[in-house]
Structure formats: C-alpha cells, structure tokens
Short mmCIF file of N, CA and C in Angstrom, two decimals:
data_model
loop_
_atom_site.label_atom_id
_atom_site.label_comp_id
_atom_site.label_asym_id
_atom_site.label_seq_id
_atom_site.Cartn_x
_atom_site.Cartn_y
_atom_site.Cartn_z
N UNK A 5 37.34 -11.18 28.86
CA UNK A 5 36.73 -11.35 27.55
C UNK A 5 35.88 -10.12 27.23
N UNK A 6 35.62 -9.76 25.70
CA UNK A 6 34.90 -8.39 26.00
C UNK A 6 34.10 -8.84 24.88
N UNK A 7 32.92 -8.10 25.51
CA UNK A 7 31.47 -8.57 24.44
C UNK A 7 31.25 -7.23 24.05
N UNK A 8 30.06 -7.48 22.82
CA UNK A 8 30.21 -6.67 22.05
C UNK A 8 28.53 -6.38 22.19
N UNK A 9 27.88 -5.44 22.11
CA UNK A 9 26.39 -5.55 21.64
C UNK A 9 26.06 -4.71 20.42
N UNK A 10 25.39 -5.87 19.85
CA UNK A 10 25.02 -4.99 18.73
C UNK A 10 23.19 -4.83 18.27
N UNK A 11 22.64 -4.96 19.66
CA UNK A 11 21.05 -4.90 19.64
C UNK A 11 20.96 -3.54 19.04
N UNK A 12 21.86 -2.20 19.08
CA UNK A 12 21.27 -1.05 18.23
C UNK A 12 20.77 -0.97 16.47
N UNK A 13 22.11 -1.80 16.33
CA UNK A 13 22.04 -2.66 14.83
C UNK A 13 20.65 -3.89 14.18
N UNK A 14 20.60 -4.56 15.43
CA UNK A 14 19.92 -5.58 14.76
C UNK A 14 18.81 -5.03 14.87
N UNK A 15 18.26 -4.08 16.15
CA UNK A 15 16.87 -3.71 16.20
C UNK A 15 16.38 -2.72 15.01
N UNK A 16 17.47 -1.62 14.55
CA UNK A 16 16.95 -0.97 13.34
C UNK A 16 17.30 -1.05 12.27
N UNK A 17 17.05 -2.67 11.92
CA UNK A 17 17.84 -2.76 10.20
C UNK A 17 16.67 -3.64 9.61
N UNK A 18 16.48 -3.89 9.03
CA UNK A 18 15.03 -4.52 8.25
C UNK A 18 15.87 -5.23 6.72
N UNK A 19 16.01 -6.40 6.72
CA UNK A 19 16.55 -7.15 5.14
C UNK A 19 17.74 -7.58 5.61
N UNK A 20 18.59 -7.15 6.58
CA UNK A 20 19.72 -8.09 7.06
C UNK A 20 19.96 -9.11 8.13
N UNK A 21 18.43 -9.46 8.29
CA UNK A 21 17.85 -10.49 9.55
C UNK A 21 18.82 -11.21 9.27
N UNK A 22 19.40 -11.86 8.30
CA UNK A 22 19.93 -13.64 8.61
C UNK A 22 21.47 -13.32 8.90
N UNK A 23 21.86 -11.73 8.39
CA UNK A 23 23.35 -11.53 9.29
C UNK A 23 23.51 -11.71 10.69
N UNK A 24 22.59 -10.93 11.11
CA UNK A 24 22.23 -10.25 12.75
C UNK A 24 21.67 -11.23 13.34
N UNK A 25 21.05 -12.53 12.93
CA UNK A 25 20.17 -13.50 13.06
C UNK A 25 21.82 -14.88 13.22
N UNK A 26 22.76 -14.50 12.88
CA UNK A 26 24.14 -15.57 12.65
C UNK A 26 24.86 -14.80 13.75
N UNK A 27 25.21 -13.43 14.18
CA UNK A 27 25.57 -12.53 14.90
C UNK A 27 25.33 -13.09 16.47
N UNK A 28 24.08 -12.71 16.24
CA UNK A 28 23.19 -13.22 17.95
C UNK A 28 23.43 -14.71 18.37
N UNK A 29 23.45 -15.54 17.67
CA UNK A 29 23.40 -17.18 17.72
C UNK A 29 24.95 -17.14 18.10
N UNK A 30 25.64 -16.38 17.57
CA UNK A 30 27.61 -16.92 18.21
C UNK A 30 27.55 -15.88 19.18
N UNK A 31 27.04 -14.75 19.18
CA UNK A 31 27.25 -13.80 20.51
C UNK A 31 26.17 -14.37 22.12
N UNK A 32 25.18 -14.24 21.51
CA UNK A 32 24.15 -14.97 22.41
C UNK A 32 23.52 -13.34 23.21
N UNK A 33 23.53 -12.31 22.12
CA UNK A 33 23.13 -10.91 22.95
C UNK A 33 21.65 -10.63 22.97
N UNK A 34 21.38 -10.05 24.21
CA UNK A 34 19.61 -9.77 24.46
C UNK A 34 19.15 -8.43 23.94
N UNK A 35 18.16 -8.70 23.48
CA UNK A 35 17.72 -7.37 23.42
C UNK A 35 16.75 -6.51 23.74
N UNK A 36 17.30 -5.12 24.40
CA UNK A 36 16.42 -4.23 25.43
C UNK A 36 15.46 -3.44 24.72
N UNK A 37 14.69 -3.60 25.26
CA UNK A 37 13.38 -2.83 24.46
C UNK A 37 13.57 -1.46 25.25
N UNK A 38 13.01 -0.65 24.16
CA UNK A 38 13.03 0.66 24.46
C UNK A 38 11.48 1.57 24.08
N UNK A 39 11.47 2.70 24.17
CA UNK A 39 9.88 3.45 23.88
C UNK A 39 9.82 3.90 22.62
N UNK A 40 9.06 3.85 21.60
CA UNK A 40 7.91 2.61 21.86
C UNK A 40 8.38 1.46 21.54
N UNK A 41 7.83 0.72 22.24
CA UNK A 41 8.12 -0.93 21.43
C UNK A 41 7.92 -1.47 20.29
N UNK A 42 8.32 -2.31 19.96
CA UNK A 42 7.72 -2.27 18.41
C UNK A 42 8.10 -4.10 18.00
N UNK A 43 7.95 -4.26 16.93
CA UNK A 43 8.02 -5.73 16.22
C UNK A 43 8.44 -5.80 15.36
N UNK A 44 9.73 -6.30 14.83
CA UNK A 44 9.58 -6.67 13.36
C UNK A 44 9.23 -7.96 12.89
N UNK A 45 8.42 -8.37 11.72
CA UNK A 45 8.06 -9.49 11.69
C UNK A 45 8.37 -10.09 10.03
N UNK A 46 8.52 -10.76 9.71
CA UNK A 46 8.77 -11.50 8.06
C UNK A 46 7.13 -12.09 7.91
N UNK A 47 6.68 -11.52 6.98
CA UNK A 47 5.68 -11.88 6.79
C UNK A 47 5.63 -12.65 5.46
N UNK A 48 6.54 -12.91 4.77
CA UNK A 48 6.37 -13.48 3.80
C UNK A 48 8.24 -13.76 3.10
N UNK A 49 8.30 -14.14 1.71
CA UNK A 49 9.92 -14.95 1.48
C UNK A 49 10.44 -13.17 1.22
N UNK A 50 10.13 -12.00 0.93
CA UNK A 50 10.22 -11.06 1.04
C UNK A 50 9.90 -9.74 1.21
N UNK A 51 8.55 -9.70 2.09
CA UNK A 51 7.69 -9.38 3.04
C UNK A 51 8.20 -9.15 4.00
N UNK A 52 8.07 -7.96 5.02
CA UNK A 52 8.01 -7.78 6.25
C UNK A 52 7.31 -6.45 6.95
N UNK A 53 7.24 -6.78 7.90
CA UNK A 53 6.38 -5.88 9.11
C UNK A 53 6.80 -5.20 10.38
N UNK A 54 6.66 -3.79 10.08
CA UNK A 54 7.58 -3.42 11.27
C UNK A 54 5.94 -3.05 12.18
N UNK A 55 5.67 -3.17 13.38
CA UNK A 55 4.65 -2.70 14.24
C UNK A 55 5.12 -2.00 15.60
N UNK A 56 5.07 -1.08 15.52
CA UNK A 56 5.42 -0.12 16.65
C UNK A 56 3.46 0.22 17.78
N UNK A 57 3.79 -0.11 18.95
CA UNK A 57 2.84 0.66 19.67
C UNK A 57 2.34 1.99 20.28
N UNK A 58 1.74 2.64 19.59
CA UNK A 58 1.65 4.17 19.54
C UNK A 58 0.39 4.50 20.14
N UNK A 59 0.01 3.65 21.19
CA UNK A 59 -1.13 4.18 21.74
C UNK A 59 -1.53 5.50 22.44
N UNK A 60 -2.59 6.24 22.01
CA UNK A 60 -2.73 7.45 22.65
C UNK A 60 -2.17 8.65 21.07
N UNK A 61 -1.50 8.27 20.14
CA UNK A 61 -1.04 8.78 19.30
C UNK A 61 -2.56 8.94 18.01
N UNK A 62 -2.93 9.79 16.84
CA UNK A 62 -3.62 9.64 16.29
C UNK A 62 -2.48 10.24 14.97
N UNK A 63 -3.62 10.13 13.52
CA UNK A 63 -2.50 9.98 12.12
C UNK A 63 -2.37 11.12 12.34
N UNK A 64 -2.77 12.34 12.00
CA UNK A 64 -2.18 13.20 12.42
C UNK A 64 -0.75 13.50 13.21
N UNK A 65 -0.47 13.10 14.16
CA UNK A 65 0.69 13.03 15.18
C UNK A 65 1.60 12.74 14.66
N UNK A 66 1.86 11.33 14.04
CA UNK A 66 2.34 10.64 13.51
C UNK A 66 3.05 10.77 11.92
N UNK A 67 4.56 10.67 12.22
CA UNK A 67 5.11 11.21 10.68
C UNK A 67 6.09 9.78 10.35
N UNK A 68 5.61 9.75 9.12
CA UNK A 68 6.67 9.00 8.69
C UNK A 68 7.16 9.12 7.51
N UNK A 69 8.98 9.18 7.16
CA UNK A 69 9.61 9.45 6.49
C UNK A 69 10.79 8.56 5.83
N UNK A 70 10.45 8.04 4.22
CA UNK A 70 11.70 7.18 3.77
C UNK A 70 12.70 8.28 3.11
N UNK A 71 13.84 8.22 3.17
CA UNK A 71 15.16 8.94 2.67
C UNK A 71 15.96 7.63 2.54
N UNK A 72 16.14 8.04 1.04
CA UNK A 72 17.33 6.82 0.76
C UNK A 72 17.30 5.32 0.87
N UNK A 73 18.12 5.07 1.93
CA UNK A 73 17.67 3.64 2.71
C UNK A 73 17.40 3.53 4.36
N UNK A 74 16.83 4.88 4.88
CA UNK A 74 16.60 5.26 5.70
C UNK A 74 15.17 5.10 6.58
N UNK A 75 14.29 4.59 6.95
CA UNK A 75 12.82 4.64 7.26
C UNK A 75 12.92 5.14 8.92
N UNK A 76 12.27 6.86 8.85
CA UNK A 76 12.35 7.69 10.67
C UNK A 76 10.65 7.25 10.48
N UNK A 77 10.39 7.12 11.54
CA UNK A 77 9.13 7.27 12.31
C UNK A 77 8.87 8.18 13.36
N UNK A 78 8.42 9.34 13.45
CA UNK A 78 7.95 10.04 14.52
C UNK A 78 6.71 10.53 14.58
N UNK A 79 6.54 10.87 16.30
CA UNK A 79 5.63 10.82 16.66
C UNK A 79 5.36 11.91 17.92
N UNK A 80 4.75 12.98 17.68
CA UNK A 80 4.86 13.97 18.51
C UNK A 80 2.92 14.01 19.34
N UNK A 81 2.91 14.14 20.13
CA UNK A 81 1.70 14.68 21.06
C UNK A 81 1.25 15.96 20.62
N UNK A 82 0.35 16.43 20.21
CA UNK A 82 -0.26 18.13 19.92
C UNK A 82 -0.83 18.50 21.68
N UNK A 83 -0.84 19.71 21.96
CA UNK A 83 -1.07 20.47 22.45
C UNK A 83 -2.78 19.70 23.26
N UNK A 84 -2.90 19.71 25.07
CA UNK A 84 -4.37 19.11 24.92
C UNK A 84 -4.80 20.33 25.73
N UNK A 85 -4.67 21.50 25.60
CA UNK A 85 -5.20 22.46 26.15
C UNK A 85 -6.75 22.45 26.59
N UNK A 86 -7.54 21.99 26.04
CA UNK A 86 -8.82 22.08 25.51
C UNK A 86 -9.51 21.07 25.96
N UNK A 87 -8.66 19.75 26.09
CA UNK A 87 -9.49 18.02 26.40
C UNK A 87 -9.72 17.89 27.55
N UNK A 88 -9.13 18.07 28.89
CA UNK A 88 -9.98 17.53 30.07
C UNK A 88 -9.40 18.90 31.20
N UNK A 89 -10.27 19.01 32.08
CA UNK A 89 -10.14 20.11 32.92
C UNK A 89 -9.83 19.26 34.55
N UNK A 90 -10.05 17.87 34.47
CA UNK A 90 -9.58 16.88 35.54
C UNK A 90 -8.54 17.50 35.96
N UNK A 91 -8.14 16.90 37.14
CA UNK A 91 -6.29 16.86 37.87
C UNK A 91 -6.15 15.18 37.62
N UNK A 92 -5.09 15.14 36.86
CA UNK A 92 -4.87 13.84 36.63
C UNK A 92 -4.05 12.94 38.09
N UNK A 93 -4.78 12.07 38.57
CA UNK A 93 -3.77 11.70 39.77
C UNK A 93 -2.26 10.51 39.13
N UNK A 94 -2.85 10.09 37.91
CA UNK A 94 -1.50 9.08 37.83
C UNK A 94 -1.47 9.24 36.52
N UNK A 95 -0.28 9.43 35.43
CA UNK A 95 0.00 9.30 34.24
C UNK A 95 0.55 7.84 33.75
N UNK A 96 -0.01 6.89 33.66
CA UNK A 96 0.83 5.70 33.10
C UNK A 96 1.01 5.29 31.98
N UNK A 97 0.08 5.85 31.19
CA UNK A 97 0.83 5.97 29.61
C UNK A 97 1.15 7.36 28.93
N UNK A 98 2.53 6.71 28.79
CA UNK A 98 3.22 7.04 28.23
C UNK A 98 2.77 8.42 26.85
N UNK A 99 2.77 9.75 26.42
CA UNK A 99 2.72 10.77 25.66
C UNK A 99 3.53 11.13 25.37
N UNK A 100 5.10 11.20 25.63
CA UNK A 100 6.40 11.54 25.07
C UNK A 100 6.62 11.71 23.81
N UNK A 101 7.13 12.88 23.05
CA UNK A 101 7.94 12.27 22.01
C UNK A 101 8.71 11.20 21.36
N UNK A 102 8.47 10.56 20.15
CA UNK A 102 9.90 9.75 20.05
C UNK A 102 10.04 9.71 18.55
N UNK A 103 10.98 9.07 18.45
CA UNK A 103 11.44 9.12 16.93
C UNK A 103 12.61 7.54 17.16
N UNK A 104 11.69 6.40 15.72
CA UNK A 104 12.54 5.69 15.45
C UNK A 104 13.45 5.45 14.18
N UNK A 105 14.44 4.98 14.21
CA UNK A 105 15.03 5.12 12.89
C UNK A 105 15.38 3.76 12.57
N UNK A 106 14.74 3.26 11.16
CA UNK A 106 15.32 1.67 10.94
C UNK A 106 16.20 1.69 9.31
N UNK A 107 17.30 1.62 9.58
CA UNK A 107 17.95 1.40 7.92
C UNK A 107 17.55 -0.02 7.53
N UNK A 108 16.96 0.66 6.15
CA UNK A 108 16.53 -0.61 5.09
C UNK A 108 17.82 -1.54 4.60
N UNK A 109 17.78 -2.11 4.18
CA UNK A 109 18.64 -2.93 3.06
C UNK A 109 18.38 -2.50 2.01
N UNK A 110 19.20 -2.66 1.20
CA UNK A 110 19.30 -2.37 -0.80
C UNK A 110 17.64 -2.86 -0.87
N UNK A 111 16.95 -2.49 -1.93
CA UNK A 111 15.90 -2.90 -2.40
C UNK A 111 14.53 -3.38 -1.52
N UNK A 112 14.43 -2.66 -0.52
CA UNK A 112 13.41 -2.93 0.25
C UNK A 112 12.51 -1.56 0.48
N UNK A 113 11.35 -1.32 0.21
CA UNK A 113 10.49 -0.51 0.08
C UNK A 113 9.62 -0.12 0.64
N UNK A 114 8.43 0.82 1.12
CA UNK A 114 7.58 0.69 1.83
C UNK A 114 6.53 0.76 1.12
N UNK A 115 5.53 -0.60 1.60
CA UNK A 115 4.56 -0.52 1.10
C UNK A 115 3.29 0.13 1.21
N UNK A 116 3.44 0.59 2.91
CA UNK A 116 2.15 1.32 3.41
C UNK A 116 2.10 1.20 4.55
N UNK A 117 1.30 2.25 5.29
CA UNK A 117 1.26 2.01 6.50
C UNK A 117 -0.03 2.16 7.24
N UNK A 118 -0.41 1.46 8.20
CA UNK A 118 -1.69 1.22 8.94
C UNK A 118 -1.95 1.52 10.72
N UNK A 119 -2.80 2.51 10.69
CA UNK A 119 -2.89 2.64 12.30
C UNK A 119 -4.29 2.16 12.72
N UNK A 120 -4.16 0.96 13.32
CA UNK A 120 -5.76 0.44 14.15
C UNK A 120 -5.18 0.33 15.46
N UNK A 121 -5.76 0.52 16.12
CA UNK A 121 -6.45 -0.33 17.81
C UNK A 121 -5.02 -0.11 18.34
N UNK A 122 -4.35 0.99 18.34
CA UNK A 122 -2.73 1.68 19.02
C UNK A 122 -2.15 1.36 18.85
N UNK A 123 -1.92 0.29 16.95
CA UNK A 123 -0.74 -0.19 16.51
C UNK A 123 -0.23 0.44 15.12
N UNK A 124 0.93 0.79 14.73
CA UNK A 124 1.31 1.16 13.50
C UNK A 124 2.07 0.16 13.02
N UNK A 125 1.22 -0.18 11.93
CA UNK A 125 1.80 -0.84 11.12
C UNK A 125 2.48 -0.69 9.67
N UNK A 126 3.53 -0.74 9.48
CA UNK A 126 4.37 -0.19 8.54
C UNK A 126 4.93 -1.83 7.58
N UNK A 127 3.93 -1.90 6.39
CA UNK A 127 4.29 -2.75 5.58
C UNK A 127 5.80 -3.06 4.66
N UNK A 128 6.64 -3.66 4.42
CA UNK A 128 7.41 -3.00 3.57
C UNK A 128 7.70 -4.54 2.47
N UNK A 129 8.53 -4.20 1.68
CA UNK A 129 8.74 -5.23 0.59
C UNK A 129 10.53 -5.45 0.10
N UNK A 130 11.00 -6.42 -0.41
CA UNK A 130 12.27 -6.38 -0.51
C UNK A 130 11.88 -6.56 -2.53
N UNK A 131 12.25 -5.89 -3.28
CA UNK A 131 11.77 -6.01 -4.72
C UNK A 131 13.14 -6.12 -4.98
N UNK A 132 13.95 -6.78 -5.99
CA UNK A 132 14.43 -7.26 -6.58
C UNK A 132 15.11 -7.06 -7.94
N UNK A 133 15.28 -6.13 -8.17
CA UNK A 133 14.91 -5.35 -9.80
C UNK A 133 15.81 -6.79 -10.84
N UNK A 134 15.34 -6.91 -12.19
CA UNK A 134 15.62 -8.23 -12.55
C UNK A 134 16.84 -8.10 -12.60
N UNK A 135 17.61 -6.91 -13.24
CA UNK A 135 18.91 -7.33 -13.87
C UNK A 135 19.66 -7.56 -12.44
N UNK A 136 19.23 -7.50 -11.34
CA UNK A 136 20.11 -7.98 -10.10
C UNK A 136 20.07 -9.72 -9.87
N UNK A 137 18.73 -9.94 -10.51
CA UNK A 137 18.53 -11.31 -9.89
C UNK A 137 19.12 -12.56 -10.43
N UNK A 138 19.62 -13.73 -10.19
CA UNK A 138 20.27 -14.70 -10.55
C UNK A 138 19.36 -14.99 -11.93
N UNK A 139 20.04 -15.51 -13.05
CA UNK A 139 19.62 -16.38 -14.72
C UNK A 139 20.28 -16.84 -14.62
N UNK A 140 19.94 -18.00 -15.41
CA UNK A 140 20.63 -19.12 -15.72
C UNK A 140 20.96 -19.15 -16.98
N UNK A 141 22.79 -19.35 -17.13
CA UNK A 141 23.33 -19.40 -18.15
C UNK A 141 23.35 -20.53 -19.61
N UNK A 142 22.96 -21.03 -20.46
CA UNK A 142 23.00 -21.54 -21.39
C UNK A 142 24.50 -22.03 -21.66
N UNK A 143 24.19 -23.31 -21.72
CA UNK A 143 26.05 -24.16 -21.90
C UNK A 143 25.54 -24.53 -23.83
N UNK A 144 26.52 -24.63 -24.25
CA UNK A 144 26.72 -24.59 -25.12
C UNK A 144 27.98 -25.84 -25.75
N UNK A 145 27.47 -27.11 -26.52
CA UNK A 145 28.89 -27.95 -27.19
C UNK A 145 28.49 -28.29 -27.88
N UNK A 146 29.51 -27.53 -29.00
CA UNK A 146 29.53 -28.13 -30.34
C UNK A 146 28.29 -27.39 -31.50
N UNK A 147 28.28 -26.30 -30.91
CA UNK A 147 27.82 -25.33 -31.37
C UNK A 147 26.33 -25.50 -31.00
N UNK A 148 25.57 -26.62 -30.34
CA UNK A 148 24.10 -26.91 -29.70
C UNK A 148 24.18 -26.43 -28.52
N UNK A 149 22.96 -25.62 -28.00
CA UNK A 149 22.98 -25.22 -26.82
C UNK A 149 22.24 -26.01 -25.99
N UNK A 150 22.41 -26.75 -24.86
CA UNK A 150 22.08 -27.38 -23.73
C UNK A 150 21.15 -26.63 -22.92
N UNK A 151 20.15 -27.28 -22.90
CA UNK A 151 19.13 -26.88 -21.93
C UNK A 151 18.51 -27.46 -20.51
N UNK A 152 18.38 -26.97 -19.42
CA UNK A 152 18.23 -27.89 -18.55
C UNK A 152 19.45 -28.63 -17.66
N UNK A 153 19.10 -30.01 -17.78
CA UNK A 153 20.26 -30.62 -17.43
C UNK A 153 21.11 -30.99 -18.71
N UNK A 154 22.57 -31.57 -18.33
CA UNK A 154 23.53 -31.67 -19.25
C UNK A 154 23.30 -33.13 -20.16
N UNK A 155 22.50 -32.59 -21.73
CA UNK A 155 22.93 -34.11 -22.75
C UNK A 155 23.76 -34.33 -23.15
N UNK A 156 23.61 -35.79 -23.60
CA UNK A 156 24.90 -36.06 -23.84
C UNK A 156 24.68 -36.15 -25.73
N UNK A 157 25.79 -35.39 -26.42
CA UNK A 157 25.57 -35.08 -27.74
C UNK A 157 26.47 -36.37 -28.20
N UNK A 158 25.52 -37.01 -29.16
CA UNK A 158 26.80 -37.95 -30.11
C UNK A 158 25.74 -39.01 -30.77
N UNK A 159 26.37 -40.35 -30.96
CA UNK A 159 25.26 -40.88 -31.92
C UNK A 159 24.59 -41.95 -31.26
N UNK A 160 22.96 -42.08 -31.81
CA UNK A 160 22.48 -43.04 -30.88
C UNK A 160 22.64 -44.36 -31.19
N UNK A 161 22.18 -45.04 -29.78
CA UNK A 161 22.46 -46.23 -29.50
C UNK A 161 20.95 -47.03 -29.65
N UNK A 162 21.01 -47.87 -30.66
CA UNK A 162 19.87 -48.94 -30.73
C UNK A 162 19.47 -49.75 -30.24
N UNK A 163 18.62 -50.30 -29.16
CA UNK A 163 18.21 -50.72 -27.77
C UNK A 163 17.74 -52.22 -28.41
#
C-alpha cells in the first residue's frame, strides 16, 4: 500500500484547513515539526493566527514578506561580535537561520504582526470582497416578487 504525506502542504497553507483537515482524517498522517516551531490557530469564523517561536531573535532580525498569495517569514541572527567575551560551554538554543513559507488562500490577508516574550505573532484575516459572496435571489410569480419564504399568491379565504 503506498501512503502519501502531505504534512508539507497542510503545515504551510492558512484558509484551506477543512481540505487538509478531510485529507488527514482518511489518511491518518502526523505531523513533524521542524525549526522554528510554530502554530496555526483559527481564532475566529475568519480569523487566524500563525505563531512561530523565535526566541533569541529581536524585530530587527526578523523579516516578513507577503507576495501575492505567498506569506515568507525570515529570520536571520546579526553579527554578536561585541556581546559576550565568555567561552560558551553548551549552545542549546537554537540561532540558525530560517525562513518559513505559508501559501495563503484567495482572500486572506495580513493583519499584523506581534513579537512579545519569543513569540511572533502574525495576525491574518480571510475578507471576502462582496461581489464574491453568496445573495439571495428574489423569486418572482406573476409579476410579484416573493420575499423570504415562498407565499402563496391567490384569493383569500374567510375564516
């Protein structure tokens, strides 16, 4: 039998949760976290939150770039020539370069982004523009237009 993974997909796409969300449930695939870690979260009916952990990173360092339907995040270390004259005996966090890349869906935006306490938080929004969004059509008999639910046109009945 041959399986398929598609954690590269589901981890960087933001607005096609309930595909990738139907995907995983018949595949049953895990997914591997990689550097940095990060979260996406639905914060609302079209709201969401991407949070990446960038500790040790400051705004400066930190770039972020929308193209298209594209959202890169990177994040480079500057130079610490200057900060400590120590011999470091153990490095356990992590200073590496990285760069993430999450494709948006049609109509999803960024709203802003926030760095506290070694988290980036990257707001975004799914907007809707109207002429995309479902109206409701007007029925029409007998030249009266129907509103709502369907009346019934003809003559009344005396109770």
């Amino acid at each position: 039998m041959r399986t398929y993974d598609l954690t590269p997909f589901y981890r960087s796409t933001v607005g096609f949760d309930r595909l990738f969300s139907l995907l995983d449930q018949v595949g049953g695939f895990d997914a591997a976290p990689g550097y940095p870690p990060y979260n996406i979260e639905r914060t609302g009916e079209n709201d969401y939150r991407i949070t990446i952990a960038v500790a040790g990173f400051t705004e400066p360092e930190l770039n972020i770039e929308l193209k298209e339907n594209t959202l890169t995040i990177r994040g480079e270390k500057q130079d610490k020539t200057n900060e400590q004259t120590g011999e470091t005996l153990y490095q356990g966090i992590a200073a590496r370069a990285f760069e993430r890349i999450f494709q948006l869906a049609d109509f999803v935006q960024v709203k802003g982004a926030a760095l506290e306490n070694g988290l980036l938080h990257v707001d975004l929004v799914r907007e809707i523009p109207e002429a995309k969004k479902p109206r409701a059509i007007p029925i029409t008999a007998n030249g009266k237009v129907i509103e709502g639910e369907t009346k019934k046109v003809g003559p009344k009945v005396a109770a």
